[in-house]
CSV table of C-alpha atoms in Angstrom, one decimal:
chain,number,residue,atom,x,y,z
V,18,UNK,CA,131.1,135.1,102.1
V,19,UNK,CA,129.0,136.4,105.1
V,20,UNK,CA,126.4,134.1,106.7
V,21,UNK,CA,123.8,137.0,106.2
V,22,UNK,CA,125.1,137.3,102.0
V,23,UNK,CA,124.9,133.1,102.2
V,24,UNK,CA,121.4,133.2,103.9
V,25,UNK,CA,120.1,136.3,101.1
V,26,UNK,CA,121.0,133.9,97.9
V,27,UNK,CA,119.7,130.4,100.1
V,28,UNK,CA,116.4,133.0,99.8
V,29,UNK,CA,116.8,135.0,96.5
V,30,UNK,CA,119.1,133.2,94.6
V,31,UNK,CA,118.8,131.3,91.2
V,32,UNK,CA,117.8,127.6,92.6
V,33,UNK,CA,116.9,124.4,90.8
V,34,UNK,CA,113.3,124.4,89.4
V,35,UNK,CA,112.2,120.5,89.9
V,36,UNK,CA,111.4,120.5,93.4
V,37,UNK,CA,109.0,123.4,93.2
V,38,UNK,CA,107.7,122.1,89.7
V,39,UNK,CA,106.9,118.6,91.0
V,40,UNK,CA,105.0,119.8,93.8
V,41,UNK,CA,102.8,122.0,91.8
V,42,UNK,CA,102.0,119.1,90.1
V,43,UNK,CA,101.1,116.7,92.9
V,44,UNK,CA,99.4,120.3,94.7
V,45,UNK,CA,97.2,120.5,91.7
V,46,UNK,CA,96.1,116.5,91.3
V,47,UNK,CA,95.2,116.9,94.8
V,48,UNK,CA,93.1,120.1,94.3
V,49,UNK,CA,91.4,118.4,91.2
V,50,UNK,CA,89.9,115.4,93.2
V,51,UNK,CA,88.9,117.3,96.1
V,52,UNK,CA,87.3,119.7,93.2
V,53,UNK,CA,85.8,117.1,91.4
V,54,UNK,CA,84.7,115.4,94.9
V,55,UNK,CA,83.0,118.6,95.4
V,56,UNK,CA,81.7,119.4,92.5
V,57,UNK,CA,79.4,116.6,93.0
V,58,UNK,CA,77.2,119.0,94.9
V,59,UNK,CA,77.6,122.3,93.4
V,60,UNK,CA,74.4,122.8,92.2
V,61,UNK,CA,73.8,123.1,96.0
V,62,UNK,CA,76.4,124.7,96.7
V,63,UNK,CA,77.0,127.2,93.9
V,64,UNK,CA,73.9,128.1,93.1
V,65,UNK,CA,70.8,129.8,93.7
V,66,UNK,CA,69.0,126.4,93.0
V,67,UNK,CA,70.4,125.7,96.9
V,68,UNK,CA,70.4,126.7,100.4
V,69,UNK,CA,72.5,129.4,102.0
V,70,UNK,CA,71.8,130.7,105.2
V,71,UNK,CA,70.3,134.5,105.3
V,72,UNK,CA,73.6,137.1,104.9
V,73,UNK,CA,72.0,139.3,107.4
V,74,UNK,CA,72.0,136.4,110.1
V,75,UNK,CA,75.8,135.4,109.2
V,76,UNK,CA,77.3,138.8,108.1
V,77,UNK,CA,80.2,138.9,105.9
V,78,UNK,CA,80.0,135.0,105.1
V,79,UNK,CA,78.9,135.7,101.6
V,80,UNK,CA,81.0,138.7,100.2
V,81,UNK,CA,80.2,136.8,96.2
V,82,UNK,CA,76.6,136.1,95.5
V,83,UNK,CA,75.8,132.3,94.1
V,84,UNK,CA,75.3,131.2,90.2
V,85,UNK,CA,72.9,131.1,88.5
V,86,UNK,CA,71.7,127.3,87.7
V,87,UNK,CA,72.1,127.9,84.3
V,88,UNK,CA,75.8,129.3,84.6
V,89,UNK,CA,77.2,126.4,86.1
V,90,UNK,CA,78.6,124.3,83.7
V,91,UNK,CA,80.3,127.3,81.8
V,92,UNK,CA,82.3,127.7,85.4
V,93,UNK,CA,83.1,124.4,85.7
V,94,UNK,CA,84.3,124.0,82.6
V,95,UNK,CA,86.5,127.4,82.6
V,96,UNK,CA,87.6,126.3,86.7
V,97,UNK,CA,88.4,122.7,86.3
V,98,UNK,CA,89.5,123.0,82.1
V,99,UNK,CA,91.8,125.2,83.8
V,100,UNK,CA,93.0,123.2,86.5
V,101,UNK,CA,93.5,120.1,84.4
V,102,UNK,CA,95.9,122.4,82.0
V,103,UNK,CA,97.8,123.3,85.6
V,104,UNK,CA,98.0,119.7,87.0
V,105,UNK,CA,99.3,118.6,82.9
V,106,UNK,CA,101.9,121.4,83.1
V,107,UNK,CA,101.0,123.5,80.0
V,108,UNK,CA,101.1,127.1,80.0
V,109,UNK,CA,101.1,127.2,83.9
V,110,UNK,CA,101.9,131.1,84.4
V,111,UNK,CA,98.7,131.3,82.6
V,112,UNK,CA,96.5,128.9,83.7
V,113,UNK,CA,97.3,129.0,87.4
V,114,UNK,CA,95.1,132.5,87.8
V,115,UNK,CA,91.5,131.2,86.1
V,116,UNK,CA,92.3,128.3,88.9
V,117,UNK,CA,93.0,130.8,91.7
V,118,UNK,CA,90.1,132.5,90.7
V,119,UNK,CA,87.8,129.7,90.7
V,120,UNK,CA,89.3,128.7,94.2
V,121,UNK,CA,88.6,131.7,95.5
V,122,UNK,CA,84.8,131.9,94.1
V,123,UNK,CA,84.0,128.4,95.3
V,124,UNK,CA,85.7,129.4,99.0
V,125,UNK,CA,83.9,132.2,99.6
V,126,UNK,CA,80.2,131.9,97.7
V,127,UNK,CA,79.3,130.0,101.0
V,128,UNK,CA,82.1,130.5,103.4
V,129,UNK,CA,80.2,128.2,105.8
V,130,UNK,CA,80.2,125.0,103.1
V,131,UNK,CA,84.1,125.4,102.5
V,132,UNK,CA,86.5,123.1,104.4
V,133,UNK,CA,89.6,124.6,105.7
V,134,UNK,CA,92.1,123.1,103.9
V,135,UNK,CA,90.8,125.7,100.9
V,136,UNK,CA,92.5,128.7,102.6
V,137,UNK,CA,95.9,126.4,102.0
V,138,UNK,CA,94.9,125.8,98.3
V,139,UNK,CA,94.6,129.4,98.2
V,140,UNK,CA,97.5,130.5,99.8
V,141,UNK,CA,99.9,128.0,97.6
V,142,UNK,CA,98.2,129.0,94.7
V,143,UNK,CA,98.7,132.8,95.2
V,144,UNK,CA,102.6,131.6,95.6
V,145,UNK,CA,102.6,129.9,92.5
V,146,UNK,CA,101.2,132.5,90.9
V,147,UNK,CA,103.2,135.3,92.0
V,148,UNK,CA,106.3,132.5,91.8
V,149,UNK,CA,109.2,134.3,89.0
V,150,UNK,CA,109.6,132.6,85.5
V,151,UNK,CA,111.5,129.0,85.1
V,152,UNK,CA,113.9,129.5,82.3
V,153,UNK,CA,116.0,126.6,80.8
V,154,UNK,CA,119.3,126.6,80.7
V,155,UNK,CA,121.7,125.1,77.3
V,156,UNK,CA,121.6,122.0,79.2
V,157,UNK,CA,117.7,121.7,79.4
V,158,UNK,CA,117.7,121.8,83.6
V,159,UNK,CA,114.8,124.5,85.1
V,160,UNK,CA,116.1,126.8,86.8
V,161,UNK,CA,114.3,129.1,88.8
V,162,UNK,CA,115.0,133.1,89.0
V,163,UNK,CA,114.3,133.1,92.7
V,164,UNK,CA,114.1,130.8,95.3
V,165,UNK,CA,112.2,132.9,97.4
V,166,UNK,CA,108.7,130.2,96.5
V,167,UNK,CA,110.3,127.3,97.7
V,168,UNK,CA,111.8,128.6,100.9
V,169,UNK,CA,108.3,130.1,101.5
V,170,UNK,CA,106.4,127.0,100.8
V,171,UNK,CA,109.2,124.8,102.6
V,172,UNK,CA,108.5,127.0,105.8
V,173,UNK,CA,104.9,126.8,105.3
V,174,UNK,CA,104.8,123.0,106.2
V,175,UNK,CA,107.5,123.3,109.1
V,176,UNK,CA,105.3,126.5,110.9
V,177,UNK,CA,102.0,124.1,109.9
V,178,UNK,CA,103.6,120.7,111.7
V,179,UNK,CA,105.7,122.7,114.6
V,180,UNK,CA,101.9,125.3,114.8
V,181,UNK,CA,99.5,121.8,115.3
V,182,UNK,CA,102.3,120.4,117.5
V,183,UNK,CA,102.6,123.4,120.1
V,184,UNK,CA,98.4,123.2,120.0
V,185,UNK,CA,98.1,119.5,121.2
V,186,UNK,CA,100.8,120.4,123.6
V,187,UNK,CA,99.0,123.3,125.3
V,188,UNK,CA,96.0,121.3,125.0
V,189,UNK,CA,95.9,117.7,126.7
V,190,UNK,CA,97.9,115.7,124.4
V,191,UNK,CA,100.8,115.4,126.8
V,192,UNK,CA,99.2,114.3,129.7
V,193,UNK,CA,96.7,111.6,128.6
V,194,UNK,CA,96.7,108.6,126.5
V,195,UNK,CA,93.3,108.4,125.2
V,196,UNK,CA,92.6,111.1,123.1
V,197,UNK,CA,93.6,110.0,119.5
V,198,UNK,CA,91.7,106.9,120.7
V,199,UNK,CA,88.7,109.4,121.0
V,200,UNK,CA,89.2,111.5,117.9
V,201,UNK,CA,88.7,108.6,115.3
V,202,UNK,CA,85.2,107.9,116.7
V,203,UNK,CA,84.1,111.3,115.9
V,204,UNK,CA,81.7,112.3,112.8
V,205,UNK,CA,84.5,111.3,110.4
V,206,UNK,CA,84.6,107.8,112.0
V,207,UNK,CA,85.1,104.8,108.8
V,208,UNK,CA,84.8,101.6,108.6
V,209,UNK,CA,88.5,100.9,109.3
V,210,UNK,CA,88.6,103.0,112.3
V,211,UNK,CA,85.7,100.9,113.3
V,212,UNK,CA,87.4,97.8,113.3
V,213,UNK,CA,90.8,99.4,114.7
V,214,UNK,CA,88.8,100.8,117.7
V,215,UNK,CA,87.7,97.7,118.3
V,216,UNK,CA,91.1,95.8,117.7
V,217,UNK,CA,93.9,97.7,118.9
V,218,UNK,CA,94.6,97.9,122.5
V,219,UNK,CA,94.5,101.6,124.1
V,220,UNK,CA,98.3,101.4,124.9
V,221,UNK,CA,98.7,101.2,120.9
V,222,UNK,CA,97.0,104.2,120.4
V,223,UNK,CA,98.6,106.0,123.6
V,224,UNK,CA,102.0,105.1,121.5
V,225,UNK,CA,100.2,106.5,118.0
V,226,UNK,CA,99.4,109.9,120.3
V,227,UNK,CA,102.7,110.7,121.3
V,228,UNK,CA,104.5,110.0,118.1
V,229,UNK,CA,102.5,111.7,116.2
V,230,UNK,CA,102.8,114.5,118.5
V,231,UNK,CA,106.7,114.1,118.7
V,232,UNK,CA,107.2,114.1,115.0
V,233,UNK,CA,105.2,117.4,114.6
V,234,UNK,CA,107.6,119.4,117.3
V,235,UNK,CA,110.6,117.4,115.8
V,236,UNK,CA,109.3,118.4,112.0
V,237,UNK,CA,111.3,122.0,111.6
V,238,UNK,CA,114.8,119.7,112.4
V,239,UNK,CA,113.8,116.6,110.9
V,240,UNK,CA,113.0,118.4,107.7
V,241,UNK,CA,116.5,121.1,108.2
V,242,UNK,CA,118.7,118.2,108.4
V,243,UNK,CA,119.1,116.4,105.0
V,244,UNK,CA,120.3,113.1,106.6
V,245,UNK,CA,117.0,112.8,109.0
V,246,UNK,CA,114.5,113.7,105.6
V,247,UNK,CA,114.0,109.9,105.3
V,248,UNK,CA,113.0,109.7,108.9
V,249,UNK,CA,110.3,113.0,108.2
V,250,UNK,CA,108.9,111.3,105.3
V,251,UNK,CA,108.4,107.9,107.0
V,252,UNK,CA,106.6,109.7,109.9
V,253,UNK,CA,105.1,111.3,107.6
V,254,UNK,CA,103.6,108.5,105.5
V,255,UNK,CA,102.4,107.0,108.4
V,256,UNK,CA,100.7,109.9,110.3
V,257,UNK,CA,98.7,111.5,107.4
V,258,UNK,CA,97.9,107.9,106.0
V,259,UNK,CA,96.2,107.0,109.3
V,260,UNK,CA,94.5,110.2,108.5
V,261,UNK,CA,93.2,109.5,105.7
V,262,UNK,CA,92.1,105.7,106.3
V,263,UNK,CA,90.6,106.8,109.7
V,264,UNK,CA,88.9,110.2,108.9
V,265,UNK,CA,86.3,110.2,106.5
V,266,UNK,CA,87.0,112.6,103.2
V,267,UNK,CA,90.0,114.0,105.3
V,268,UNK,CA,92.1,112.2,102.9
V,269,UNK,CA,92.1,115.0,100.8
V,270,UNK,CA,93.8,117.2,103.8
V,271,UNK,CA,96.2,114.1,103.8
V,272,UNK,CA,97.0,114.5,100.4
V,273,UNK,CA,97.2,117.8,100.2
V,274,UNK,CA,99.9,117.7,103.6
V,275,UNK,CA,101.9,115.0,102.1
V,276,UNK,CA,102.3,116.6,98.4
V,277,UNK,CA,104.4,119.2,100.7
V,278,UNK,CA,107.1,117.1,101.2
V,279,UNK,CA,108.6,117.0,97.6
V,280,UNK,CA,109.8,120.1,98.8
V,281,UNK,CA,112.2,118.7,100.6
V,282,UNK,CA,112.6,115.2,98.1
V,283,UNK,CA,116.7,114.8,96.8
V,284,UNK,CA,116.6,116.7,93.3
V,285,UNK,CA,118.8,114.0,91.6
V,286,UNK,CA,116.4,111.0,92.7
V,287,UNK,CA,112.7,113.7,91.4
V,288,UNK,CA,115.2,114.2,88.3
V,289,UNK,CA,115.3,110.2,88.1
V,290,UNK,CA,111.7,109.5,88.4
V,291,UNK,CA,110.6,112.2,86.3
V,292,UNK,CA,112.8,110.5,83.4
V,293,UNK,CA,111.3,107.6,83.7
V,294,UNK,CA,107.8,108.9,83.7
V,295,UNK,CA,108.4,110.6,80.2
V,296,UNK,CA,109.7,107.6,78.9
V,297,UNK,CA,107.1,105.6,80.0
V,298,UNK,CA,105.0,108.2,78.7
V,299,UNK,CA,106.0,108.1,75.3
């Protein structure tokens, strides 16, 4: 067989389901707490009841008007009923487009209240919308038509990693030591990055700097090579946990990023745990 026939089925060929099924799931528990996070000011957000900045000063940042007051617990019960039948698994090719949908409406109502870590939610969404059906095979395993999701998503977080990576490098990452050190005392500054700023000597965070930044280049090979996955997740783990301890409410960005990776988790060990969730399940 020809590399080029070899590389068309790695892309379009029949592949097994779980990896692209368990990170829809984690994808999806990730979107519902950043929803329900959110939704704890929609009234403002939503709505006519708050502010949004005049469409003829910022042209183009509202292309779908705001609810009504009234409407907005019909939407959030269509948007996140939705959602929770997503993240539970039932009737996904069906319940995945009232979620997109909402997505979109509660991205661009008020394009200047959205964080940027919606355009990803819509972006994997629109995947795993458009993803081909999972059929079952005698022997129960999912199998999906077309691999040509997975590879996408896959590539998605390698371009992502290798993207920020080639940005701190053309920036100053390289060249000084002290810029991590800086970051975590910006707006997002908590409590524990309080006490680490004041703890942790600025060679520590030099060290943090650069391997953060080498795992990002590295991330395209670490995640290619089967045998260095353990190494990628580790990294991982500890990069977009910092995140999320030192960055207030980036840990939804963290969890979002590090739902990615069961993309690239053994099938056999997801096949395991998934076994022994259902049967501690029921």
């Amino acid at each position: 067989m020809s590399w080029a026939r070899r590389a068309f089925d790695m892309v379009f060929g029949p592949c097994d389901a779980i990896r692209l099924t368990s990170f829809r799931a984690l994808f999806c528990y990730t979107l519902a707490l950043y929803s329900l996070h959110r939704f704890q000011y929609a009234g403002e957000w939503l709505t006519t009841a708050g502010y949004h900045a005049d469409g003829r000063v910022v042209a183009g940042q509202y292309p779908f008007p705001p609810l009504p007051p009234a409407w907005l617990p019909a939407f959030a019960v269509v948007y996140l009923g939705s959602l929770a039948a997503l993240c539970l698994g039932w009737r996904p090719r069906l319940t995945i487009w009232p979620t997109l949908a909402g997505v979109i409406y509660v991205t661009f109502v008020d394009r200047l209240s959205a964080f940027t870590i919606n355009q990803l939610f819509i972006a994997v969404l629109g995947i795993l919308a458009l993803a081909p059906p999972i059929t079952r095979g005698p022997d129960g395993r999912e199998t999906l038509r077309s691999a040509w999701p997975l590879r996408a998503l896959q590539v998605t977080l390698a371009l992502q990693l290798f993207g920020a990576g080639v940005c701190k490098v053309l920036g100053e990452w390289p060249g000084e030591g002290d810029i991590l050190w800086h970051q975590v005392q910006y707006m997002y500054m908590t409590e524990a990055a309080a006490w680490m700023v004041r703890t942790l000597p600025l060679w520590a965070w030099a060290g943090l700097q650069h391997l953060a930044l080498g795992f990002e280049l590295l991330a395209p090979a670490l995640l290619l090579v089967p045998r260095l996955r353990p190494l990628a997740f580790l990294l991982a783990l500890g990069m977009f946990g910092m995140i999320a301890v030192t960055m207030q409410h980036l840990v939804f960005f963290a969890l979002q990023m590090l739902s990615f990776f069961v993309l690239f988790a053994d099938e056999a060990w997801l096949a395991r745990v998934r076994g022994a969730l259902r049967r501690r399940g029921g």
